[in-house]
Short mmCIF file of C-alpha atoms and ligand atoms in Angstrom, two decimals:
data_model
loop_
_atom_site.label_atom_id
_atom_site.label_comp_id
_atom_site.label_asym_id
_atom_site.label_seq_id
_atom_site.Cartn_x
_atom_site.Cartn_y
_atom_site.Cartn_z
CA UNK A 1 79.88 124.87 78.08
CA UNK A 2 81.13 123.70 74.70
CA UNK A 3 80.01 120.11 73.06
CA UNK A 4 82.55 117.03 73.06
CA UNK A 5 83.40 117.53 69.18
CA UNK A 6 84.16 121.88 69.64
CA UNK A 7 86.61 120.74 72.17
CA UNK A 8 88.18 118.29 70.50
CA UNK A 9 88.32 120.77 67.44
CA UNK A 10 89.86 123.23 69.90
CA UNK A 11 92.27 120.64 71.69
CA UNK A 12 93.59 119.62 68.21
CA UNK A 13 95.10 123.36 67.68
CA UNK A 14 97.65 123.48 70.69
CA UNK A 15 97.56 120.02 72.73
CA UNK A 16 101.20 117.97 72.26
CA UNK A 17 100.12 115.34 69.94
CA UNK A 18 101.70 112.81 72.40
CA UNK A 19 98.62 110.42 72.72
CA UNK A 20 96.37 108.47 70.29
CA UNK A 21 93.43 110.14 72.07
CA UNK A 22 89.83 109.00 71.95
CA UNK A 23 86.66 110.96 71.23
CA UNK A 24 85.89 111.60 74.09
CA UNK A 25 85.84 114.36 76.84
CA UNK A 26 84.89 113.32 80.06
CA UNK A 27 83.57 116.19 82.30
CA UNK A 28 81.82 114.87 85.41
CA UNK A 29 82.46 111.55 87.18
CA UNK A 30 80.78 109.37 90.35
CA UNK A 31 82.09 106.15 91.23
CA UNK A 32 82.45 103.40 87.91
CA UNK A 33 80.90 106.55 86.32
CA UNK A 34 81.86 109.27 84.05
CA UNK A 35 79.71 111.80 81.95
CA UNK A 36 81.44 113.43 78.74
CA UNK A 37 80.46 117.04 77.78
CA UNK A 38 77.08 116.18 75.36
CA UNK A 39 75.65 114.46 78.85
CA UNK A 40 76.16 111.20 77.89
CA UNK A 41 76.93 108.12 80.92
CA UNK A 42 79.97 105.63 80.45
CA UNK A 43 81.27 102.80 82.70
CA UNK A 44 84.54 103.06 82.80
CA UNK A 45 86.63 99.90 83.44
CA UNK A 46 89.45 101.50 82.92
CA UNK A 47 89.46 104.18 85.56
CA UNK A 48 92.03 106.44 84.62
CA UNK A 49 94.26 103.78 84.11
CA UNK A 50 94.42 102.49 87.29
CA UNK A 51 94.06 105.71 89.07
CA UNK A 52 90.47 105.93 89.93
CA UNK A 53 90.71 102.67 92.02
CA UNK A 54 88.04 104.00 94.61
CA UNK A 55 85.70 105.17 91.53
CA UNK A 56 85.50 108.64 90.29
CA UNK A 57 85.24 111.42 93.40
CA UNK A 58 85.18 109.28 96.14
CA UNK A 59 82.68 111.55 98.51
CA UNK A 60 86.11 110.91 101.39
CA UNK A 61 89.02 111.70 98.92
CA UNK A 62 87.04 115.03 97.79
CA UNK A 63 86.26 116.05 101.23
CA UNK A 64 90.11 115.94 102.43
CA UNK A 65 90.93 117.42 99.44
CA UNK A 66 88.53 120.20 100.35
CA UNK A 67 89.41 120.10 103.77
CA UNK A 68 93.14 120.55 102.56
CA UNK A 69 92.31 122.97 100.23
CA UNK A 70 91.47 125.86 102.16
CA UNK A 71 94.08 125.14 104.58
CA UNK A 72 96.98 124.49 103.27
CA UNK A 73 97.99 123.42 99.53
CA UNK A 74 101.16 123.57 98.92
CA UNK A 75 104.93 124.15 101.56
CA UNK A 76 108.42 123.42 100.84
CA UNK A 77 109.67 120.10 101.37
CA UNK A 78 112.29 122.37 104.03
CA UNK A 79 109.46 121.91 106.47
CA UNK A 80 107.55 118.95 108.24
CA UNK A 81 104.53 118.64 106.14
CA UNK A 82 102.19 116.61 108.77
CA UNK A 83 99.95 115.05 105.72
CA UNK A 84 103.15 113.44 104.52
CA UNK A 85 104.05 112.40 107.63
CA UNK A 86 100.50 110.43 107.93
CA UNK A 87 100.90 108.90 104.50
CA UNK A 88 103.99 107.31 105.45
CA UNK A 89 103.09 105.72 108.34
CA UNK A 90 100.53 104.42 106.87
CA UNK A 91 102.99 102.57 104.14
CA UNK A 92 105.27 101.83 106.42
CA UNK A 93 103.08 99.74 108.97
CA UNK A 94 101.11 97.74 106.14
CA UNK A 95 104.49 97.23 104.13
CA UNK A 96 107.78 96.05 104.22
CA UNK A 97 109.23 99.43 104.65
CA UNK A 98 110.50 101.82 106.90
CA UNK A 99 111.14 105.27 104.38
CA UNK A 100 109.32 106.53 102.08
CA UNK A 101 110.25 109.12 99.27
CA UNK A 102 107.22 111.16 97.97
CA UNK A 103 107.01 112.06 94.19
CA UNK A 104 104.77 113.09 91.67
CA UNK A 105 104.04 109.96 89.60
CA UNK A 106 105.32 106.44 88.79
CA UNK A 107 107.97 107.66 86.44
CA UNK A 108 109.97 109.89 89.24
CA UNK A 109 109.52 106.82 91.97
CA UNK A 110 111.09 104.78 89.88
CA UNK A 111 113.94 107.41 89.03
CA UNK A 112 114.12 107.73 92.69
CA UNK A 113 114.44 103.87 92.94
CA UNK A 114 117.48 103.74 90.36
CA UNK A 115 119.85 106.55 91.69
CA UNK A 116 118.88 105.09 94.83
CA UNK A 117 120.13 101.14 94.21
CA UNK A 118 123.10 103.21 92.15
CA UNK A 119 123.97 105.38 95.23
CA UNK A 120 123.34 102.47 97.76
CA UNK A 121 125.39 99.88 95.56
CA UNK A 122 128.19 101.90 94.83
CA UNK A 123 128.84 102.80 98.27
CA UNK A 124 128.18 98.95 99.41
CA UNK A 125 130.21 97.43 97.19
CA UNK A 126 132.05 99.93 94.67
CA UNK A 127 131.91 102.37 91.74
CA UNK A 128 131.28 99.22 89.49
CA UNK A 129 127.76 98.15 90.64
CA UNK A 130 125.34 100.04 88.52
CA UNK A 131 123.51 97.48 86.48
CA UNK A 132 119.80 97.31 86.63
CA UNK A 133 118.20 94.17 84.72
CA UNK A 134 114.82 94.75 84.46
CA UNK A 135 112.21 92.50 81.96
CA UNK A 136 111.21 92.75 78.70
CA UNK A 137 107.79 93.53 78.42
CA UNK A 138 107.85 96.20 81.40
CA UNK A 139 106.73 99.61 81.40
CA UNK A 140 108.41 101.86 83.87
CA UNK A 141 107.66 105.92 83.10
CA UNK A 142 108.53 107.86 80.24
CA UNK A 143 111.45 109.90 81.36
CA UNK A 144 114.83 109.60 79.98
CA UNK A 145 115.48 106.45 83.22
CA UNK A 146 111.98 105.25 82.82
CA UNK A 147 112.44 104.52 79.17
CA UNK A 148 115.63 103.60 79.51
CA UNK A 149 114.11 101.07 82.48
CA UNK A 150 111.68 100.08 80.52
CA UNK A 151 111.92 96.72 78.31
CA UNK A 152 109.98 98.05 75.02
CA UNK A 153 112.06 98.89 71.88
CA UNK A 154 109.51 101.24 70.97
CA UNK A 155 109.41 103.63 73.80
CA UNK A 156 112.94 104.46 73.25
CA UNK A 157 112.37 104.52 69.35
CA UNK A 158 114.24 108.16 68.47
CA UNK A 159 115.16 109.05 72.07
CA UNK A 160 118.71 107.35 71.88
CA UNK A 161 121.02 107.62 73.67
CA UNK A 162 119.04 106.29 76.39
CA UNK A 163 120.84 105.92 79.66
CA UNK A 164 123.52 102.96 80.45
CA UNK A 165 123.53 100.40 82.87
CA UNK A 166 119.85 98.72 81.76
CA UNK A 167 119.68 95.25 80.40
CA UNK A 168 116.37 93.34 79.48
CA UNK A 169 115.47 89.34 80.10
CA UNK A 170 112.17 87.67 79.38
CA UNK A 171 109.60 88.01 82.08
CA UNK A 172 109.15 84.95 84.41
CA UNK A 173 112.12 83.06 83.31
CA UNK A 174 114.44 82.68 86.39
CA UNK A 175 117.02 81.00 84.10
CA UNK A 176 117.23 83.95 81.47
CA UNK A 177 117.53 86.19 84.75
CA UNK A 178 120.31 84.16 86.47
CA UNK A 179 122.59 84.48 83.67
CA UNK A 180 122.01 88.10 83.13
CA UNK A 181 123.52 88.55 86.52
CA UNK A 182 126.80 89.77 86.70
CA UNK A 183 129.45 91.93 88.75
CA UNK A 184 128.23 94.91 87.10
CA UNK A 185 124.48 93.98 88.36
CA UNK A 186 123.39 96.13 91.31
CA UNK A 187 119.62 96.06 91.02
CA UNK A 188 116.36 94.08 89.84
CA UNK A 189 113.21 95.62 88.80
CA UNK A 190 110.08 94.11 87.88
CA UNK A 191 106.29 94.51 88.05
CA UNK A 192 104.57 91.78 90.16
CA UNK A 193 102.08 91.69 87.13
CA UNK A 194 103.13 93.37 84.23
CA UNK A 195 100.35 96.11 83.26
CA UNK A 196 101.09 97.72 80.11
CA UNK A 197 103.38 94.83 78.91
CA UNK A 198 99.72 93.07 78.29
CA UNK A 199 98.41 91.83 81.83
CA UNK A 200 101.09 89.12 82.47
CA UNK A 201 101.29 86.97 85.51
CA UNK A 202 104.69 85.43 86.37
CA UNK A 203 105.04 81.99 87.11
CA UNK A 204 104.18 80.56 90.29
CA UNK A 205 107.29 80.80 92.58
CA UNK A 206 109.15 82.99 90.10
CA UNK A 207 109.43 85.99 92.47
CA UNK A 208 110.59 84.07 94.88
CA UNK A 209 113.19 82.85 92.67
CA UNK A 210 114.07 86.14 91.96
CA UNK A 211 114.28 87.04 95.84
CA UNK A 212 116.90 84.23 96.63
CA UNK A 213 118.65 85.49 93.84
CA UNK A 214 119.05 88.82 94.70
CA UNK A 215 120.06 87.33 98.01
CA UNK A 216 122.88 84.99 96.87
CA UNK A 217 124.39 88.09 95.12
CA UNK A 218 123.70 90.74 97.13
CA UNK A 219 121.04 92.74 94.28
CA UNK A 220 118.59 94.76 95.33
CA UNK A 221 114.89 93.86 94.58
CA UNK A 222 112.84 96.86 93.16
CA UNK A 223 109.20 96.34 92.51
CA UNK A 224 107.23 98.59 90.58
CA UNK A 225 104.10 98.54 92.20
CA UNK A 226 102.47 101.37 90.16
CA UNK A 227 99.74 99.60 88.82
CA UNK A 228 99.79 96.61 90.98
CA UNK A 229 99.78 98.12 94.11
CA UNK A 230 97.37 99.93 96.18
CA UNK A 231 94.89 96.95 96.48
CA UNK A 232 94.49 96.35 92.95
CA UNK A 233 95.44 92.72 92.71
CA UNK A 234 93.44 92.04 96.05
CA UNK A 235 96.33 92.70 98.52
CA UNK A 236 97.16 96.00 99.51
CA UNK A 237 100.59 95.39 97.32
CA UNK A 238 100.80 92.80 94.76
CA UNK A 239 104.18 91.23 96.23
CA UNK A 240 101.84 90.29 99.01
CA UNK A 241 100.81 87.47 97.02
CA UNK A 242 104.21 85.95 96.94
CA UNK A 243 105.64 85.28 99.87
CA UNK A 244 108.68 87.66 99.81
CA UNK A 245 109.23 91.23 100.06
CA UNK A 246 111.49 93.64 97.77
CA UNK A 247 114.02 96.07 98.86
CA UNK A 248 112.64 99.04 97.14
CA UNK A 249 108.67 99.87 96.22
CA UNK A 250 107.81 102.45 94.43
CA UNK A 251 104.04 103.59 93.83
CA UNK A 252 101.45 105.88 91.86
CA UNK A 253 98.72 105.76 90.22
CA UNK A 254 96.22 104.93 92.55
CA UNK A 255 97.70 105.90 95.78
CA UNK A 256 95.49 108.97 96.50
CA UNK A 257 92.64 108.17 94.72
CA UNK A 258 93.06 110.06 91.85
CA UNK A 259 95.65 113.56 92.66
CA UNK A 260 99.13 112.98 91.00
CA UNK A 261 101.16 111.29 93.29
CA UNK A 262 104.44 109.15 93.70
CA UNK A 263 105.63 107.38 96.31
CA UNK A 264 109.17 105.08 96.87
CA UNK A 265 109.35 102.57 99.82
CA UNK A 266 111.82 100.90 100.90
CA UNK A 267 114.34 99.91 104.27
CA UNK A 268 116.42 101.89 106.44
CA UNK A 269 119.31 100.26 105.92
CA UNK A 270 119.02 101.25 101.99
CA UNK A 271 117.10 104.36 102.94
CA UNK A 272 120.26 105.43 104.71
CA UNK A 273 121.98 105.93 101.41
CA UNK A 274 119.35 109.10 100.69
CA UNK A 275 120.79 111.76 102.72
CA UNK A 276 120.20 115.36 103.05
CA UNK A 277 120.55 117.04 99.21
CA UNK A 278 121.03 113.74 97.81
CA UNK A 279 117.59 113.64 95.99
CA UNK A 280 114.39 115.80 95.70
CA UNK A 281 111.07 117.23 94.35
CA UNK A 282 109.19 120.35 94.68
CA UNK A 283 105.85 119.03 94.58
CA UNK A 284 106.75 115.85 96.54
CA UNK A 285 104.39 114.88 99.00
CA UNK A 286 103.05 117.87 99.37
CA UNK A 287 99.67 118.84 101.47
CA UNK A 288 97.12 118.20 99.33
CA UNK A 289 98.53 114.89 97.28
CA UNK A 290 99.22 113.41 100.70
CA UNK A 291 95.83 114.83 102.44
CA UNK A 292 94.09 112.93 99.80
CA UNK A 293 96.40 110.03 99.95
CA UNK A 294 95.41 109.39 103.89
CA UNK A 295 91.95 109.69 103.16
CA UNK A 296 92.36 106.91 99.98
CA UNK A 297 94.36 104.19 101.89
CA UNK A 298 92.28 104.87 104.83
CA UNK A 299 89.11 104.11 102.39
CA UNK A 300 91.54 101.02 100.77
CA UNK A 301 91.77 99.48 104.51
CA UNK A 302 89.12 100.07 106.15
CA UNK A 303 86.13 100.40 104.35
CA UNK A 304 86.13 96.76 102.60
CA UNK A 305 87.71 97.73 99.36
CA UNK A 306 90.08 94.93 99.20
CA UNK A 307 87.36 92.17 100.12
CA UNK A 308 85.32 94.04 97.17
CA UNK A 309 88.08 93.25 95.17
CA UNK A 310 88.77 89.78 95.55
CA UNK A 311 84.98 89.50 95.62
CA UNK A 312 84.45 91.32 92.04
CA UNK A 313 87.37 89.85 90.69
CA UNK A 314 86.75 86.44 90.91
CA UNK A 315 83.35 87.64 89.43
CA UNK A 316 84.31 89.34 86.42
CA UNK A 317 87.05 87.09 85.74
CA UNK A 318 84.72 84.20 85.52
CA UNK A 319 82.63 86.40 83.02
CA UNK A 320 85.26 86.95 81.33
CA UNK A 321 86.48 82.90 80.98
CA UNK A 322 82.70 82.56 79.85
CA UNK A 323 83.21 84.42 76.65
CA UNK A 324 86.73 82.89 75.98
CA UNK A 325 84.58 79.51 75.77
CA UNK A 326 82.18 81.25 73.52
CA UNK A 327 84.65 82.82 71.44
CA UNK A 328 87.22 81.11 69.48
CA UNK A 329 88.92 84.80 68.81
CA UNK A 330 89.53 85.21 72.74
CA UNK A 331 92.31 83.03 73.64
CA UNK A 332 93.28 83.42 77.07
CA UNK A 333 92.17 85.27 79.99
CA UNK A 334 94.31 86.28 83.13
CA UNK A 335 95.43 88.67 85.76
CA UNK A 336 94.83 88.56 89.16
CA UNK A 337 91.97 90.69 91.47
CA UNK A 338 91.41 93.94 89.16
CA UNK A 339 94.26 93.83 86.78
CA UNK A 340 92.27 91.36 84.65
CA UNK A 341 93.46 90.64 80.77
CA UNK A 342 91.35 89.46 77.90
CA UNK A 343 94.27 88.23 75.02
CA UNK A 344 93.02 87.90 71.51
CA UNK A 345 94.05 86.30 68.29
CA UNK A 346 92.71 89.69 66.59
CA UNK A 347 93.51 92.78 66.75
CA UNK A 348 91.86 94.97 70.06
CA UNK A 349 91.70 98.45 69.17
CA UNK A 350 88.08 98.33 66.98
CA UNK A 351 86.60 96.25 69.65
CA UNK A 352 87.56 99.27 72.52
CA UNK A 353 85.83 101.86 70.06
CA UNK A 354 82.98 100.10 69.68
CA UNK A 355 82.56 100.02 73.57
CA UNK A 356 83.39 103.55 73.99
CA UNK A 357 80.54 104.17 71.39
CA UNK A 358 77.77 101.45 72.98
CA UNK A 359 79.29 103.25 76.71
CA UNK A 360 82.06 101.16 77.91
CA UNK A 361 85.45 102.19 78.78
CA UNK A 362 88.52 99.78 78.55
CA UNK A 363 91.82 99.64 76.56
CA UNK A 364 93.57 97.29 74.81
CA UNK A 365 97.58 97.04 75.50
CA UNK A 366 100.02 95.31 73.12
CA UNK A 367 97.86 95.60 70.21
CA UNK A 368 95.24 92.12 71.50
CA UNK A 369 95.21 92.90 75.18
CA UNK A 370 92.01 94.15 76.20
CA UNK A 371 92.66 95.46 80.26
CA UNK A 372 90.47 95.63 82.28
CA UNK A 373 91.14 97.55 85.72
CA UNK A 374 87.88 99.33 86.98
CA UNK A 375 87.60 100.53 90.03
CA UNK A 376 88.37 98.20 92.79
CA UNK A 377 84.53 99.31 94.36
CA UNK A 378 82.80 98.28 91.03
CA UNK A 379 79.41 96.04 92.01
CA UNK A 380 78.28 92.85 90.48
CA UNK A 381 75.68 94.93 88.74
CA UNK A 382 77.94 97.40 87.14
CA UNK A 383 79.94 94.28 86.10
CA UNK A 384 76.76 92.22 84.27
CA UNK A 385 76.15 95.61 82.44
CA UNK A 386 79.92 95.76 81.35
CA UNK A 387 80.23 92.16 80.52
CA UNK A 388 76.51 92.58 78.43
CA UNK A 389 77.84 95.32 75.99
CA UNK A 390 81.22 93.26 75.75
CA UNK A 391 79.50 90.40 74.43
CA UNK A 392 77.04 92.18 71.88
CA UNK A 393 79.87 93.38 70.04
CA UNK A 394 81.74 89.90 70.39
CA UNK A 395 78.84 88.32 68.83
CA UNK A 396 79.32 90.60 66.09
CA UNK A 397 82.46 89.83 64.77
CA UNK A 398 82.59 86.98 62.15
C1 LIG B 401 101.80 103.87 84.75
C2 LIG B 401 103.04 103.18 85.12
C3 LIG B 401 104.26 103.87 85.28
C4 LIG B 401 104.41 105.33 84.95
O1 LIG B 401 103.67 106.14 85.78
P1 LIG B 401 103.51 107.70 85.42
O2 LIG B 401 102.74 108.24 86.59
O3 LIG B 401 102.78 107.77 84.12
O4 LIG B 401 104.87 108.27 85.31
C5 LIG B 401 105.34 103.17 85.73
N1 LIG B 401 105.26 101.86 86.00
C6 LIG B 401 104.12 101.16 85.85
C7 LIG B 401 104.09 99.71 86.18
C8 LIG B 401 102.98 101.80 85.39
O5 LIG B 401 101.84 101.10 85.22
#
């Protein structure tokens, strides 16, 4: 086995340079922990992004992936794949919906949220209804719709022409949204909590707003759900904090505990509009993804992972309000459950590499974001230790 810095030496010759990569190479993981390849323990808080919501090899995740295996890996989405099957009921009786669309990530859901509000739209209420307003701030994939979805200048920087039929309004302000509608308009998408845009909570009553909205005008009401679903603000979906239900939710990230994995909810009267050759994916759903997917939401339901949640939420974010009183650089803390945001008046990024060195993961977003979004089993203990090398290199900085 090489050492961290040989494979970094040998990822630099023929890896895409696409990410700002850190050094480190993570080779083992169990639970909030991960081991890179000199041996060496972090506590990662940032969980593969959101993926790793039930900790790193969750002993029921690897044994149905195991199980799955050496049965069955991979079939043609021409047959009845019973795993699938499973996984959607699942979604469907602790949701809103009624059909679910499986995909390989958050990116393709929400592609296969878009054609569907395009193909639903046009054939409820004409060719003319393609317009999807979605908020500045988001972050919805990095395909050619997902960047063109997504309300950041700089994802799109060089990638022009993006595609048409996206316009952007400032998160949380019902006003800027109203008059963005117009006969064009055919969808709304949002995050419940924006992730990547820098952990930001809407107003209270704002989504609601939104619903009646989309009501009065007959818009569908996507929410991405990619990193605020799957129990990480507390609920099993974040919109269940609101009061109101979308039309259309699509899902990732942490949906099977870790395997790549998309999924899109929504109706049956919308679902209708996805007939037979309409839309597709090879890998979608497949045996193994979805094997492991049962297994996670079963863990997410019914083994306390959601009262953990709340619990260590409430915990961490109170930490977390204790340095902001401590700190004059730390200027605001928020989020809600696991999706938890630390915003600075100072640059992030030295603060994240100091952790990674002293053995804590995180990331910062938006340049003085730091996230944090451990996994959603993480224990008071883990937590103090976190919060302990957080605040040794807080105290550091003049
Ligand atoms: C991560 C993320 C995506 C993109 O998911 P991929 O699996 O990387 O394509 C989309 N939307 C939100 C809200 C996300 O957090």
């Amino acid at each position: 086995m090489s050492t961290s810095s040989e494979w970094i030496a040998r990822g630099d010759k023929h890896i895409a340079k696409t990410y700002g990569r850190y050094p480190l190479v993570p080779v083992r993981g169990e639970g909030c922990r991960l081991w890179d390849a000199d041996g060496k323990a972090y506590l990662d808080f940032l969980a593969g992004v959101a993926v790793n919501s039930l900790g790193h090899c969750h002993p029921k995740v690897v044994a149905a992936l195991q199980r799955q295996a050496a049965t069955l890996i991979h079939c043609s989405n021409y047959y009845h794949i019973p795993q699938q099957i499973e996984l959607a009921e699942i979604l469907c009786a602790n949701s809103f919906g009624d059909r679910v669309f499986f995909c390989n990530s958050g990116a393709e859901a929400n592609e296969a949220a878009i054609k569907l509000a395009r193909k639903f739209s046009k054939e409820k209420h004409g060719d003319n209804r393609f317009e999807v307003i979605t908020a500045l701030g988001s972050f919805h994939g990095r395909t050619i719709g997902g960047i063109s979805a997504t309300g950041q200048e700089k994802v799109r920087l060089g990638f022009e022409p993006v595609v048409p039929g996206f316009s952007y309004v400032p998160f949380g302000d019902i006003d800027a949204l109203r008059s963005a509608v117009g006969s064009g308009t055919c969808a709304i998408l949002l995050e419940p909590i924006q992730g990547e845009g820098g952990v930001n909570v809407p107003p209270a009553g704002y989504l609601a707003q939104v619903r009646e909205l989309c009501d009065a005008h007959k818009l569908l009401l996507i929410f991405d759900e990619v990193q605020s679903g799957c129990g990480r603000t507390g609920t099993l979906f974040g919109y269940q904090n609101e009061g109101m239900e979308p039309d259309i939710m699509t899902l990732a990230k942490a949906l099977a505990g870790g395997p790549p994995i998309g999924a899109m909810v929504t109706r049956e009267a919308i679902a209708e509009s996805f007939g037979p050759g309409t839309h597709g994916s090879t890998f979608g759903g497949n045996p193994l993804v979805t094997a492991a997917g049962v297994a996670a939401m079963k863990v997410l339901l019914e083994d306390g992972v959601l009262e953990n949640c709340v619990a260590m939420g409430d915990t961490l974010r109170h930490r977390l309000e204790e340095l902001r009183n401590r700190y004059p650089f730390v200027v605001a803390v928020r989020g809600r459950g696991l999706i938890l945001g630390m915003e600075l008046s100072i640059e992030g990024a030295p603060i994240v590499n100091k952790a990674l060195e002293r053995g804590l993961l995180l990331n910062c977003t938006v340049g003085k974001v730091l996230r944090f979004v451990p996994p959603l089993t993480v224990t008071a203990a883990e937590i103090d230790e976190a919060m302990s090398i957080l605040d040794g290199i807080l105290a550091e900085i003049e």
